[in-house]
Coordinates of C-alpha atoms (C1' of nucleotides) in Angstrom, one line a residue:
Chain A
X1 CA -60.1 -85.8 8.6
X2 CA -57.2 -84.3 11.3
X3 CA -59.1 -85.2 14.7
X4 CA -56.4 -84.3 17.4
X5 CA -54.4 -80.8 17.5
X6 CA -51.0 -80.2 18.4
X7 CA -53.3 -78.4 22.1
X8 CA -54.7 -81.6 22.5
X9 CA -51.4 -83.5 23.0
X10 CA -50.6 -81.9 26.2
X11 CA -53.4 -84.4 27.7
X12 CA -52.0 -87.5 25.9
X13 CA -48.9 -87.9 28.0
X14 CA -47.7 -91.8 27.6
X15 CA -50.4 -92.3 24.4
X16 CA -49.4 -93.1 21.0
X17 CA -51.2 -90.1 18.8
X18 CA -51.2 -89.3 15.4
X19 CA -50.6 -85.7 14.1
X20 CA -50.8 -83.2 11.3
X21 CA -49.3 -80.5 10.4
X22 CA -46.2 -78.5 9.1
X23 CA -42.8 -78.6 9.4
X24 CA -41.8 -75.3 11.7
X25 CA -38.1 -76.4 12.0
X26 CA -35.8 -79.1 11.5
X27 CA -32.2 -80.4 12.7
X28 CA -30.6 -83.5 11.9
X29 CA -27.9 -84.5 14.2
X30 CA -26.9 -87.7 12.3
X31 CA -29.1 -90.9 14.2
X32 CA -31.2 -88.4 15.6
X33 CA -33.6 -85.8 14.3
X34 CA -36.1 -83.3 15.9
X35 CA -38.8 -82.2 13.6
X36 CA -40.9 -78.8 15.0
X37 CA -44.4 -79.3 14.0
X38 CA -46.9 -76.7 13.8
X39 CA -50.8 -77.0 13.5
X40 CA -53.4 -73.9 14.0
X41 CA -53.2 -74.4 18.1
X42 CA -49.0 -74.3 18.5
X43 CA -46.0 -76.0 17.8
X44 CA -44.6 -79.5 19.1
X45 CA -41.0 -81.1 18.9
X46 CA -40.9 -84.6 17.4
X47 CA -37.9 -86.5 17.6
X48 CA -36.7 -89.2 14.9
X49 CA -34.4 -91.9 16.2
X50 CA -32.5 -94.1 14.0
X51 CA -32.6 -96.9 15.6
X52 CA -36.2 -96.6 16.7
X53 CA -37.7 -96.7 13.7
X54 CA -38.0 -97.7 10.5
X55 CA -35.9 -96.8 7.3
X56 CA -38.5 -94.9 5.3
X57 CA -39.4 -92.9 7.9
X58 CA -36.0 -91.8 9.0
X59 CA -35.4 -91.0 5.9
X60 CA -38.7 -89.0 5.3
X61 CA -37.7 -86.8 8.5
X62 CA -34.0 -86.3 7.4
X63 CA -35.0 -84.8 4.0
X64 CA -38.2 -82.8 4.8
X65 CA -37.7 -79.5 4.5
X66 CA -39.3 -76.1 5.8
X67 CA -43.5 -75.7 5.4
X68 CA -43.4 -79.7 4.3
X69 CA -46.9 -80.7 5.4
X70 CA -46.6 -84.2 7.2
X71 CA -47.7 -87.0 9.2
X72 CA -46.0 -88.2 12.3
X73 CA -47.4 -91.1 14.8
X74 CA -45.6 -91.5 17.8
X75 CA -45.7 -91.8 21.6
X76 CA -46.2 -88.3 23.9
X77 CA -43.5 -88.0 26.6
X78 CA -42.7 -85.5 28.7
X79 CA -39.0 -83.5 28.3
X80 CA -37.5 -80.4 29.6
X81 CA -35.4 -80.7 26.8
X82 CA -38.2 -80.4 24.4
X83 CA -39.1 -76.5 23.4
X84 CA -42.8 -76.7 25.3
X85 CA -42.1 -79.3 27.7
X86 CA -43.5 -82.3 25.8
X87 CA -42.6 -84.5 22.8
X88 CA -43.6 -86.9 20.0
X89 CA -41.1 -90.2 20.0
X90 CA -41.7 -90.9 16.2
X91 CA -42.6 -94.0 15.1
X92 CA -43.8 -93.3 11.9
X93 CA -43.3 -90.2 9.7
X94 CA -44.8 -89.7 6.4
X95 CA -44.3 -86.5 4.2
X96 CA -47.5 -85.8 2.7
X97 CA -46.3 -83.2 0.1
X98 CA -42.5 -82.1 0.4
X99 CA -42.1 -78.3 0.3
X100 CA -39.9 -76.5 -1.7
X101 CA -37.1 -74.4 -0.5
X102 CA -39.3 -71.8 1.7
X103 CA -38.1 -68.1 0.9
X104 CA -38.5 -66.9 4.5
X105 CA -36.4 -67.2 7.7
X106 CA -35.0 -65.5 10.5
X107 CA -33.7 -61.9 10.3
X108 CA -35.7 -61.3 6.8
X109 CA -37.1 -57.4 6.2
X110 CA -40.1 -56.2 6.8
X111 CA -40.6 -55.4 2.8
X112 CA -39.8 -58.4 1.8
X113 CA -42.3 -60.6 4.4
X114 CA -45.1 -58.0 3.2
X115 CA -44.0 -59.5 -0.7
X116 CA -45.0 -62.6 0.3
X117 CA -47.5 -62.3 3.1
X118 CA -49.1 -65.4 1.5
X119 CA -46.2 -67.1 3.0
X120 CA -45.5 -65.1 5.9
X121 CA -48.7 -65.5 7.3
X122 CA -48.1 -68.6 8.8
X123 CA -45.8 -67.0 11.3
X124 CA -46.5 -67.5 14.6
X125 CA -46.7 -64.1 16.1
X126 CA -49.2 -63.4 13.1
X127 CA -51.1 -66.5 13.9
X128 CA -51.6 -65.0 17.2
X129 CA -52.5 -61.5 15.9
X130 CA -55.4 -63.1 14.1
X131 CA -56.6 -65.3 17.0
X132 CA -56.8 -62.1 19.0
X133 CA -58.3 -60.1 16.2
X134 CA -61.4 -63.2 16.1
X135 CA -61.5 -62.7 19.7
X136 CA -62.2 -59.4 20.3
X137 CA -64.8 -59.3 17.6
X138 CA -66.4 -62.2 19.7
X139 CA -66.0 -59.7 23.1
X140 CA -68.1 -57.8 20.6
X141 CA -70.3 -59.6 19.6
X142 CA -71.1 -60.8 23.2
X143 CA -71.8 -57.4 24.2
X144 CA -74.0 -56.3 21.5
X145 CA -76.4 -59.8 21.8
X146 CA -76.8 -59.0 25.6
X147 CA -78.1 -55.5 25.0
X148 CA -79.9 -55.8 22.0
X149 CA -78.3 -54.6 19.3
X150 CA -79.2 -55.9 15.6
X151 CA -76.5 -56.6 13.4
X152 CA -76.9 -55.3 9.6
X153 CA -75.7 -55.4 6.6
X154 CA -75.3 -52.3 5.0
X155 CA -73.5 -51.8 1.3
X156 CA -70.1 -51.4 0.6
X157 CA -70.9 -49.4 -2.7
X158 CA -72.5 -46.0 -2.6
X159 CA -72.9 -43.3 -4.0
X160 CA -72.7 -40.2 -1.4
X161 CA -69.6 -39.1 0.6
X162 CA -70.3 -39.3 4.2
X163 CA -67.1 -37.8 6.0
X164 CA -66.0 -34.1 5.2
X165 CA -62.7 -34.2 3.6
X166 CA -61.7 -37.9 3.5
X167 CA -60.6 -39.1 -0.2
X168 CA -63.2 -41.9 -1.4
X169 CA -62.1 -44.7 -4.0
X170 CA -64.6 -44.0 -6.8
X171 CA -65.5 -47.2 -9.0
X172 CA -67.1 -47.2 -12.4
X173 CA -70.4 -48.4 -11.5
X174 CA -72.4 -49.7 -14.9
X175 CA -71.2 -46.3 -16.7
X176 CA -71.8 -44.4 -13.3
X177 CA -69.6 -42.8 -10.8
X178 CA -69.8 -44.8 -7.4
X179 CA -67.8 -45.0 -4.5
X180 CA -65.9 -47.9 -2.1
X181 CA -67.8 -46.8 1.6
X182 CA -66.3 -44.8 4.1
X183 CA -68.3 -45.4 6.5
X184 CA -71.8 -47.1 7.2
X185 CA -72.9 -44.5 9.3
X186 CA -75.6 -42.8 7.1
X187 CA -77.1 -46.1 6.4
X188 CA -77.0 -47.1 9.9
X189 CA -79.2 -43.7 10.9
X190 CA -82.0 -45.1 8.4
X191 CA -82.0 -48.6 10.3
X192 CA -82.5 -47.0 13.9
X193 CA -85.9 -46.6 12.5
X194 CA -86.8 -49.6 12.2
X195 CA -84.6 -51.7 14.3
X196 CA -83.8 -48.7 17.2
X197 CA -80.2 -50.1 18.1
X198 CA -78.4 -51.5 15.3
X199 CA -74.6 -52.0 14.4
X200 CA -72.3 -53.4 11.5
X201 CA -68.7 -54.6 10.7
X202 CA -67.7 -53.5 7.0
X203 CA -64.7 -52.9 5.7
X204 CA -64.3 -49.2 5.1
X205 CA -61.8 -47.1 2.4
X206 CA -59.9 -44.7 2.4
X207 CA -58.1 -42.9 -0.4
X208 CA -56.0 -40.2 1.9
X209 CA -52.2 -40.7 0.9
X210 CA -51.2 -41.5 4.1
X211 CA -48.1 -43.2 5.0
X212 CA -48.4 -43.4 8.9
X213 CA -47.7 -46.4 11.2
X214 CA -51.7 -46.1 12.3
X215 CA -53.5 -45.7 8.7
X216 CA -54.9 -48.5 5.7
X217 CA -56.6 -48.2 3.0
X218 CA -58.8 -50.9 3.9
X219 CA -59.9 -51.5 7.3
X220 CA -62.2 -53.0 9.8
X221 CA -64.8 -50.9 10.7
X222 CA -67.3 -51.7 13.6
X223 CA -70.3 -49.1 13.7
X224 CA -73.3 -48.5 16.1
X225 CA -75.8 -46.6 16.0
X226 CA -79.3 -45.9 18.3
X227 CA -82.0 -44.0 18.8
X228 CA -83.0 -42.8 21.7
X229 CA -79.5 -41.9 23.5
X230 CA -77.9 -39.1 23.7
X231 CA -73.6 -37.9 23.6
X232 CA -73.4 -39.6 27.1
X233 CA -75.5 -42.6 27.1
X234 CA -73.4 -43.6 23.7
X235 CA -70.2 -43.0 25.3
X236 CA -71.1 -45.5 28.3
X237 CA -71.7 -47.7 25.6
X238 CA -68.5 -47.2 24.1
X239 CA -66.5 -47.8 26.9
X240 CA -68.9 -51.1 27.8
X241 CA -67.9 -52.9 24.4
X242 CA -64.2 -52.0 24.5
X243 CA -64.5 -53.4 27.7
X244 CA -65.9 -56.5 26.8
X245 CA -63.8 -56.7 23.7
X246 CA -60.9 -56.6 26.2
X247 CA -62.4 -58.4 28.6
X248 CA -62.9 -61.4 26.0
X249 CA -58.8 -61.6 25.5
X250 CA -58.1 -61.1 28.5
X251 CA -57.3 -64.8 29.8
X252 CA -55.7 -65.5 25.9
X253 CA -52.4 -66.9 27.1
X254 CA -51.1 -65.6 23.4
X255 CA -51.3 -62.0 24.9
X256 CA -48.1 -62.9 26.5
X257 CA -45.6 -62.4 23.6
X258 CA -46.8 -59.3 23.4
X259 CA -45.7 -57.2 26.4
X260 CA -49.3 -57.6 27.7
X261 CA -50.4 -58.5 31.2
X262 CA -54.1 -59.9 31.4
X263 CA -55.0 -57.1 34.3
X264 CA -54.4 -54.4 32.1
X265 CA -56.9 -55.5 29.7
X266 CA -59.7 -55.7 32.1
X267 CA -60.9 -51.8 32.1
X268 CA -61.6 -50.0 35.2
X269 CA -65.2 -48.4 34.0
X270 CA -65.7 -45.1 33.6
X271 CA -63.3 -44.1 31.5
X272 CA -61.7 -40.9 32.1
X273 CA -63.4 -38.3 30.5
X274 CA -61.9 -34.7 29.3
X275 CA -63.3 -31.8 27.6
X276 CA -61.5 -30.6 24.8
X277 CA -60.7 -27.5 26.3
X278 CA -59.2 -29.6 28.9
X279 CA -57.0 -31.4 26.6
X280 CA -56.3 -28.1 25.2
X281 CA -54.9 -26.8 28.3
X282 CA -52.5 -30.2 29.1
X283 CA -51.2 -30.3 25.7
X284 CA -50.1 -26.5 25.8
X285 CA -48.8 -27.2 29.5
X286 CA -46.3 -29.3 27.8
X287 CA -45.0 -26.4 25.9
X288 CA -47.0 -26.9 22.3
X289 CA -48.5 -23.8 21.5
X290 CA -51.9 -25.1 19.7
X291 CA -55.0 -22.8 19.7
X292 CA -58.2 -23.2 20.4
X293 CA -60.4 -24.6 17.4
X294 CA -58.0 -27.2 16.0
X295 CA -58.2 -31.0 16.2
X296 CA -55.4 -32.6 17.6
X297 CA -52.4 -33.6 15.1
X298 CA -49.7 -36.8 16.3
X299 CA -47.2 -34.9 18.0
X300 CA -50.0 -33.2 20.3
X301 CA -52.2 -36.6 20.7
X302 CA -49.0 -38.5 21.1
X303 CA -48.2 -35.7 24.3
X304 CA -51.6 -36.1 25.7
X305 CA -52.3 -40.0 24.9
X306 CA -48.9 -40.3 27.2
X307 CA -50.7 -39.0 30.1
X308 CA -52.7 -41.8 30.4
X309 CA -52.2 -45.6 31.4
X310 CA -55.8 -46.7 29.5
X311 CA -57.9 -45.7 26.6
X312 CA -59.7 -42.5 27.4
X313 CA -62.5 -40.1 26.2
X314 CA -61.9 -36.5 24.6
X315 CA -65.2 -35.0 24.2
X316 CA -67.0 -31.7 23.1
X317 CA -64.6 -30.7 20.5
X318 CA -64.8 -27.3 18.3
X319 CA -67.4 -27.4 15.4
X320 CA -64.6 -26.4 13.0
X321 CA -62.6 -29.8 13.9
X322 CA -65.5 -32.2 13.3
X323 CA -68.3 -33.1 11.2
X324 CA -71.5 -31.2 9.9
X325 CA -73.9 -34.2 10.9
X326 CA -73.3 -33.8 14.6
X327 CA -75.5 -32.2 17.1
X328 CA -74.3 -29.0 18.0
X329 CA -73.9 -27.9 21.8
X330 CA -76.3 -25.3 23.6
X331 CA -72.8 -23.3 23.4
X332 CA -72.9 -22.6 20.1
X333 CA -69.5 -23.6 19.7
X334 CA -68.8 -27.4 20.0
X335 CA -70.5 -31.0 18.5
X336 CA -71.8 -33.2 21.4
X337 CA -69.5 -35.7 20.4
X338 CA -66.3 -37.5 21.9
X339 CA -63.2 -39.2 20.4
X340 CA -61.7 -42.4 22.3
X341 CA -58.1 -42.3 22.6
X342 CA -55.6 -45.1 23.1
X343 CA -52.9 -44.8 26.0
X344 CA -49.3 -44.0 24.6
X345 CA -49.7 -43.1 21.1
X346 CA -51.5 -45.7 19.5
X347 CA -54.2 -42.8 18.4
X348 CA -57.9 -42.7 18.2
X349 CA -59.8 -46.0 18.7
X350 CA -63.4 -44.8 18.7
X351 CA -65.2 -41.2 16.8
X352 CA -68.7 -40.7 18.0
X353 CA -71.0 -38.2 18.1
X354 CA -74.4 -37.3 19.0
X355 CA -76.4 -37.0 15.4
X356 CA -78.3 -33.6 14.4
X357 CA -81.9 -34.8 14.6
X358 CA -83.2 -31.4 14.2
X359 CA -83.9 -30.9 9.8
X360 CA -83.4 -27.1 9.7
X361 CA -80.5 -27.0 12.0
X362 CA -78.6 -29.6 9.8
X363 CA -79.2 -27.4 7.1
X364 CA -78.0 -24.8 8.5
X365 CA -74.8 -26.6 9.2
X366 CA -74.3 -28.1 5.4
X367 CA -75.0 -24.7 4.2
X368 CA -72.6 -22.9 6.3
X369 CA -69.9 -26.2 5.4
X370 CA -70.7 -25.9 1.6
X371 CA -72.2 -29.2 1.2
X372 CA -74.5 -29.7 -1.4
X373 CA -78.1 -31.2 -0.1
X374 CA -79.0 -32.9 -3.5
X375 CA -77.6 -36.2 -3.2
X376 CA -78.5 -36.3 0.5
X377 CA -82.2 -35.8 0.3
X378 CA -83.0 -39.2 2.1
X379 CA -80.7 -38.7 4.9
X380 CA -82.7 -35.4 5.6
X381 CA -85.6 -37.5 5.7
X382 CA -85.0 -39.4 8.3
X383 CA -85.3 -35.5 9.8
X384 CA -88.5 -35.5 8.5
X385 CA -89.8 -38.2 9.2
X386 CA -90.1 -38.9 13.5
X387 CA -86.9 -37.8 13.6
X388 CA -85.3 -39.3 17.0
X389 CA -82.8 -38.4 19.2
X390 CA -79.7 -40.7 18.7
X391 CA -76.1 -41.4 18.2
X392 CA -73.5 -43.7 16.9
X393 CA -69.6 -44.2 16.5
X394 CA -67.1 -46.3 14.7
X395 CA -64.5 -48.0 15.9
X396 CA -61.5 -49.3 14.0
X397 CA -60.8 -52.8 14.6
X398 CA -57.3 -52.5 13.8
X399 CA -56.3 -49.4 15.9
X400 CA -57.8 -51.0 18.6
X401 CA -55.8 -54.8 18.1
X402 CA -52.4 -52.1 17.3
X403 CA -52.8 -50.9 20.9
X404 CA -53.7 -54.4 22.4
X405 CA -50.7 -56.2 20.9
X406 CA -48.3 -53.4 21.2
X407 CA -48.0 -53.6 17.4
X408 CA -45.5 -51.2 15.9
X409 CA -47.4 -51.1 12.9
X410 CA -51.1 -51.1 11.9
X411 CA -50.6 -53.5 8.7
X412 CA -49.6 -56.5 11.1
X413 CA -52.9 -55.9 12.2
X414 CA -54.5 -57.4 9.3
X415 CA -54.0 -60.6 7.0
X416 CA -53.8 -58.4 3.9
X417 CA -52.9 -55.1 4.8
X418 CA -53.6 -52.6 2.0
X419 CA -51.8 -49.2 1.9
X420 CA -51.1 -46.5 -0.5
X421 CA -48.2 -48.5 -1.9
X422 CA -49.9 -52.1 -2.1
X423 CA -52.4 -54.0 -2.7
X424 CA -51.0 -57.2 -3.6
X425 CA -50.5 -59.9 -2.7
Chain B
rG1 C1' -49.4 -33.1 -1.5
rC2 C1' -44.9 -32.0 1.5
rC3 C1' -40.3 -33.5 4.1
rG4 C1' -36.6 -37.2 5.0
rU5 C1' -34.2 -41.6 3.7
rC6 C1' -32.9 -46.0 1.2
rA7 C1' -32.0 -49.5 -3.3
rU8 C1' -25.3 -54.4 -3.4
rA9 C1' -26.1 -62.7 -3.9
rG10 C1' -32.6 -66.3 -2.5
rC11 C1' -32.6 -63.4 2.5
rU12 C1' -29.9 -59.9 6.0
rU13 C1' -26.0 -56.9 5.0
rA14 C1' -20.2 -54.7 4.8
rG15 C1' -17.9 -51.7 1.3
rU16 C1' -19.9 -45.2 -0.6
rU17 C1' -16.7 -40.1 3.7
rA18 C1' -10.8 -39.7 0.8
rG19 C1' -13.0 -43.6 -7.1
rG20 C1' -8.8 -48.7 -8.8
rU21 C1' -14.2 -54.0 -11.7
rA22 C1' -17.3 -56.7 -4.5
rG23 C1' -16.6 -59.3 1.5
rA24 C1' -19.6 -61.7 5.3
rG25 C1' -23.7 -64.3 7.9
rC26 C1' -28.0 -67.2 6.9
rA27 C1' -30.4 -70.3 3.1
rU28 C1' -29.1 -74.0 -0.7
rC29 C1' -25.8 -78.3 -2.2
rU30 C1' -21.9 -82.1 -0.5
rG31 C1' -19.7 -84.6 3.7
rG32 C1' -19.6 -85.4 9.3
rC33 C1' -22.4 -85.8 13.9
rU34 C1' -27.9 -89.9 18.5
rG35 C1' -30.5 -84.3 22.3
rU36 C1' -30.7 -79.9 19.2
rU37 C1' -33.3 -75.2 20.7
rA38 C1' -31.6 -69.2 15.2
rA39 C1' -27.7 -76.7 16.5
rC40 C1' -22.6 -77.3 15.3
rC41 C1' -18.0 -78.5 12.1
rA42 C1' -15.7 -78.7 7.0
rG43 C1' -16.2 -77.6 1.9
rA44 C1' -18.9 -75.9 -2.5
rC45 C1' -22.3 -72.9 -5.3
rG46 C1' -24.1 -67.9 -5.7
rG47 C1' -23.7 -60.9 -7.0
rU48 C1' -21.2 -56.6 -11.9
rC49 C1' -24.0 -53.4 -7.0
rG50 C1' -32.6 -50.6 -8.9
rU51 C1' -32.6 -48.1 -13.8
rC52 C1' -30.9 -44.5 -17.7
rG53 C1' -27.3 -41.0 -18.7
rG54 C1' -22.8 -38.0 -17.3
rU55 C1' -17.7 -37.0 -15.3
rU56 C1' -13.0 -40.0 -15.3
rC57 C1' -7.6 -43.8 -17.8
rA58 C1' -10.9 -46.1 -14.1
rA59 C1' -17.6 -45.7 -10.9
rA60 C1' -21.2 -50.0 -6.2
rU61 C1' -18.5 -45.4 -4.7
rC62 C1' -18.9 -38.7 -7.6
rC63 C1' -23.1 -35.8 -10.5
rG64 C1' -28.1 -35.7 -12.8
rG65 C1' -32.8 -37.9 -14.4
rC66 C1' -36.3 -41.9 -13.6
rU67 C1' -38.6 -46.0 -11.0
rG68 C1' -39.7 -48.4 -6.5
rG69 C1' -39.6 -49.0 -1.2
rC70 C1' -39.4 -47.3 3.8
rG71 C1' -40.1 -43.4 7.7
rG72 C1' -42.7 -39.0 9.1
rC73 C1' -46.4 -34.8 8.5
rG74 C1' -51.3 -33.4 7.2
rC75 C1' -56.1 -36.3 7.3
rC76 C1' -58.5 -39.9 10.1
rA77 C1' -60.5 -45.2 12.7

RNA sequence: GCCGUCAUAGCUUAGUUAGGUAGAGCAUCUGGCUGUUAACCAGACGGUCGUCGGUUCAAAUCCGGCUGGCGGCGCCA
């Protein structure tokens, strides 16, 4: 078993260590050659001298090629010459299995490293992305164990829509018609019951034929729910867990090669707040004649999002722009709920709401929507039966790891992005 | 669903406006080189231009169909 990472070397200035890995890069300069190895924690130079070493080996390190998984002993020294500072003098250097000519290098298309993201995936800047992605799941996590929250495991297979409008994947369940989830959210409303503040990561699906920079197919979807709070306490916990999400990743020396600095991903609580009719007003101050009523579309979140240095809260927004499950305002005209926006275009993070606890007000609403009540007879139970104040939201783990690494696009968010046009590899 | 755009060697591409059977860089292979940093130098190999059809003496280039990709909109996280 591999004992010592390339991380580890950094302390073993003078030693001789052994190390594993892959081949990164490699030059061969005649009686000298540098081999780049890379392991899960980084890269390392190791340089092959002919006259240092013996036959096999030298020969081993001139031939190896690209991806070659290999073995290297040798002794750490420091070098300014060396791409991180240190290197390995080889002593020994075993190819463990030789790689064949590897497709990718530099300057390849974007199309092409999506072909063979199997491949790709070992790149470093995706490495990274998936480091950061663990990490602010652990932020996460961290938050949700401190204030009690119960993680559960809802199903991925149902058999009721749960957003308005959103295309579902339908499956052929056993001879029936069932459906990939869109959301965990009506399952999570049953668990309050029991468990009062509960939350889940799923993937969710969605069938809309988009082709955006911001939407998958497939994606990560972390959902809370609990009783007992209202539209404001949930959006203080909102902000609290993107917080601490940030907050986790914040010392991550990887944020670096992203155009990050660690100060801006420690969040200056509250968030800004606005009322919808507020955002209303800024985005038609900017010339964009939008009426009252209707959500936001790019071009008018992209003009307000670019008001704002950090992620932010829209909230109260017209009943015709939302969701029938949402508690309705004293106003009669808005859903206590509120959207959480990323700075600069990256789009929403976060959709919350307070739920409609009240059973004949809810079916009012579906009524007035057109939404038939058969299959949803045991979500208007939980209206039936101590019904509770509460509320929930879901957050979108890639959105939110697109606006922490600057990513141009949402699919280098994730190991396997799926979009309208692919699903494989 | 709508709008736009693209398809040339393993990869990245030039050539398409004004039609005359393809040019480069990288990779690969061979040789050289003991400090490279996307190493460098020399040489070789490699494509009939997504696909089907049309116009023409002649099509990568013009026209049409099809397929696939990319970008954007709507929708959302």
């Amino acid at each position: 078993m591999k004992t010592l990472y390339v991380k580890n070397a950094n302390d073993k200035i003078g030693e001789e260590i052994e190390l594993f890995g892959w081949v990164y890069r490699q030059r061969v300069h005649g009686g000298v050659v540098f081999v780049i190895l890379r392991d899960s924690t980084g890269i390392v130079q190791v340089s092959i001298h002919k006259n240092n070493i013996g036959p096999d080996s030298f020969n081993n390190a001139q031939k190896v090629t690209i991806e070659s998984s290999i073995r290297v002993k040798g002794k750490v020294v420091e070098d300014s010459r060396a791409p991180t500072g240190i290197e390995i003098k080889c002593s020994e250097f075993e190819i463990i299995s030789l790689a064949e000519k590897f497709p990718i290098q530099e300057g390849a298309g974007k199309e092409f490293l999506l072909d063979i993201r199997h491949l790709s995936l070992r790149s470093l800047k995706l490495t990274e992305i998936m480091k950061i992605k663990e990490l602010i799941m652990q932020g996460a996590r961290g938050y949700l164990q401190e204030n009690d929250w119960h993680e559960v495991f809802p199903p991925i297979i149902t058999s009721a829509a749960c957003e308005g409008g959103t295309t579902l994947f339908s499956i052929d369940y056993y001879g029936r018609e069932a459906y990939l989830s869109q959301s965990a959210q009506l399952y999570l409303e049953t668990a309050i019951f029991p468990l009062e503040r509960v939350y889940s990561l799923t993937p969710s699906f969605r069938a809309e034929k988009s082709k955006t920079r911001r939407h998958l197919s497939e994606y990560q979807h972390l959902e809370l729910e609990a009783a007992w709070m209202d539209a404001e306490d949930i959006m203080k916990v909102e902000e609290e867990l993107v917080a601490s999400m940030c907050r986790e990743i914040s010392e991550y020396k990887g944020l670096e090669r992203f155009g990050r600095k660690k100060e801006e991903m420690i969040l200056n609580l509250p968030l800004q707040r606005i009322k919808y009719d507020e955002a209303i007003q800024i985005i038609q101050k900017k010339g964009i004649d939008i009426e009252w009523g209707s959500d936001f579309g790019y071009e008018e979140e992209k003009l307000l999002t670019s008001e704002f240095e950090e992620p932010f809260f829209v909230y109260d927004y017209p009943i015709e722009a939302k969701v029938f499950y949402m508690k309705q305002n004293p106003d009669g005209k808005t859903y206590a709920c509120a959207d959480l926006l990323a700075p600069k275009g990256f789009g929403e993070i976060i959709g919350g709401s307070q739920r409609e606890d009240d059973l004949k007000a809810l079916e009012n609403r579906m009524e007035l929507d057109g939404i038939d009540k058969t299959p949803y007879q045991w979500y208007l139970d939980l209206r039936r039966y101590g019904s509770v104040v509460h509320s929930g939201f879901g957050l979108g783990i890639e959105r939110l790891l697109m606006w922490i690494c600057n990513l141009e696009h949402i699919r280098d968010a994730c190991l396997y992005p799926r979009t309208i046009s692919r699903v494989e590899p």
